Amino acid sequence: MSSMKSRPTLAELPLNPNDPPYSAWGLWGVDDEIGTLNLLDESTVTKATSEIQVGQRFSLNWSLASPRTPMFGRDTCEFSHKVYQHSPELIALDDELHFNTQKSSQVDGLRHAAYQKSGLFYNGKSKEDILKAGSLTLGIHQWHDNGLFAGRGILIDYWAYVKRHGKAYDAIGGAPITHDELMACLAEQSQLSKQTIEFRKAQTTPPKTSGVAQDERMLQFLWEKQVAIVGGDAPAWECLPPVPSSNFLYHEVLLAGWGCPIGELLWLEDLARACDEHKKWTFFLTSVPLNVPGGVASPANMIAIL
């Protein structure tokens, strides 16, 4: 929960009528560059540690070598890993990595996506603000300066839900996962356990562009629950192309509007099986992205502890 005395409703956004739709620019100050990370204060993190009850730890990260090439036309940035002996006089090995941060399990930072109509990133920053020489504006290094991501995570296991109900779901065909379906899935999990909300599982391997359908009710849900970070195993979290009736993209509102990072291509299979076994879909979640000054995105480096 936020320590702010009052928090606007979704209907009250944007805070400035000239700002883009649903944006919360200025909520944590006009110079804020960490967005929803502000929600993870000391009391919130302390309470979240009570979710550690079983002691099982799960990596939510694919191998950096998977998938073979980045998606959405980034095929010129293939992963490479070189192991070599740095000095012939010393029997010791080094290695070098080369990859696009959008390639495998990742967390998108606030430099990644802007509102497309205005071209503005979080808190009104422009592409020029970011690309100018030496600029660190909205870089992921600021997460390290402000405590990183640690808190209560919740898995909404949509794949298990469709299997229970004998529904068809095309995990690789761009299928939209509706708000009503996610809420029904969450309600069923709550009946099986004593838990509530935040994280989600979109599909099984291999993921493509299926994901959460663009729906204002889902924005309402995320805003009211004060979600600090979202994630799933799809390559974009949201379905692409967007549903025809939508007037927004989650990448615009979450990243550029609220400063809320998006986790993508997360490995959730092992965690999902354990959650079902223990009938417990909440856990302690941590993410330690790379400390890259001015970084745009990072491998997720995410762990869930039941």
mmCIF file with all atom_site columns, C-alpha atoms in Angstrom, residues 34-35 72 76 78 111 120 140 149 151 157 227 231 244:
data_model
loop_
_atom_site.group_PDB
_atom_site.id
_atom_site.type_symbol
_atom_site.label_atom_id
_atom_site.label_alt_id
_atom_site.label_comp_id
_atom_site.label_asym_id
_atom_site.label_entity_id
_atom_site.label_seq_id
_atom_site.pdbx_PDB_ins_code
_atom_site.Cartn_x
_atom_site.Cartn_y
_atom_site.Cartn_z
_atom_site.occupancy
_atom_site.B_iso_or_equiv
_atom_site.pdbx_formal_charge
_atom_site.auth_seq_id
_atom_site.auth_comp_id
_atom_site.auth_asym_id
_atom_site.auth_atom_id
_atom_site.pdbx_PDB_model_num
ATOM 1  C CA . ILE A 1 34  ? 10.465  5.212   -10.441 1.00 0.00 ? 34  ILE A CA 1
ATOM 2  C CA . GLY A 1 35  ? 6.662   5.160   -10.674 1.00 0.00 ? 35  GLY A CA 1
ATOM 3  C CA . PHE A 1 72  ? 8.914   -8.756  -32.997 1.00 0.00 ? 72  PHE A CA 1
ATOM 4  C CA . THR A 1 76  ? 19.491  -9.244  -35.740 1.00 0.00 ? 76  THR A CA 1
ATOM 5  C CA . GLU A 1 78  ? 20.940  -13.170 -31.499 1.00 0.00 ? 78  GLU A CA 1
ATOM 6  C CA . ARG A 1 111 ? 12.345  4.005   -21.079 1.00 0.00 ? 111 ARG A CA 1
ATOM 7  C CA . LEU A 1 120 ? 5.863   11.025  -24.240 1.00 0.00 ? 120 LEU A CA 1
ATOM 8  C CA . ILE A 1 140 ? 16.570  1.111   -14.691 1.00 0.00 ? 140 ILE A CA 1
ATOM 9  C CA . PHE A 1 149 ? 11.254  -4.987  -6.290  1.00 0.00 ? 149 PHE A CA 1
ATOM 10 C CA . GLY A 1 151 ? 6.783   -7.839  -2.185  1.00 0.00 ? 151 GLY A CA 1
ATOM 11 C CA . ASP A 1 157 ? -3.124  -19.364 -13.348 1.00 0.00 ? 157 ASP A CA 1
ATOM 12 C CA . VAL A 1 227 ? -0.047  -3.281  -8.173  1.00 0.00 ? 227 VAL A CA 1
ATOM 13 C CA . GLY A 1 231 ? 4.097   -10.007 -15.431 1.00 0.00 ? 231 GLY A CA 1
ATOM 14 C CA . PRO A 1 244 ? -10.604 -3.844  -31.710 1.00 0.00 ? 244 PRO A CA 1
#
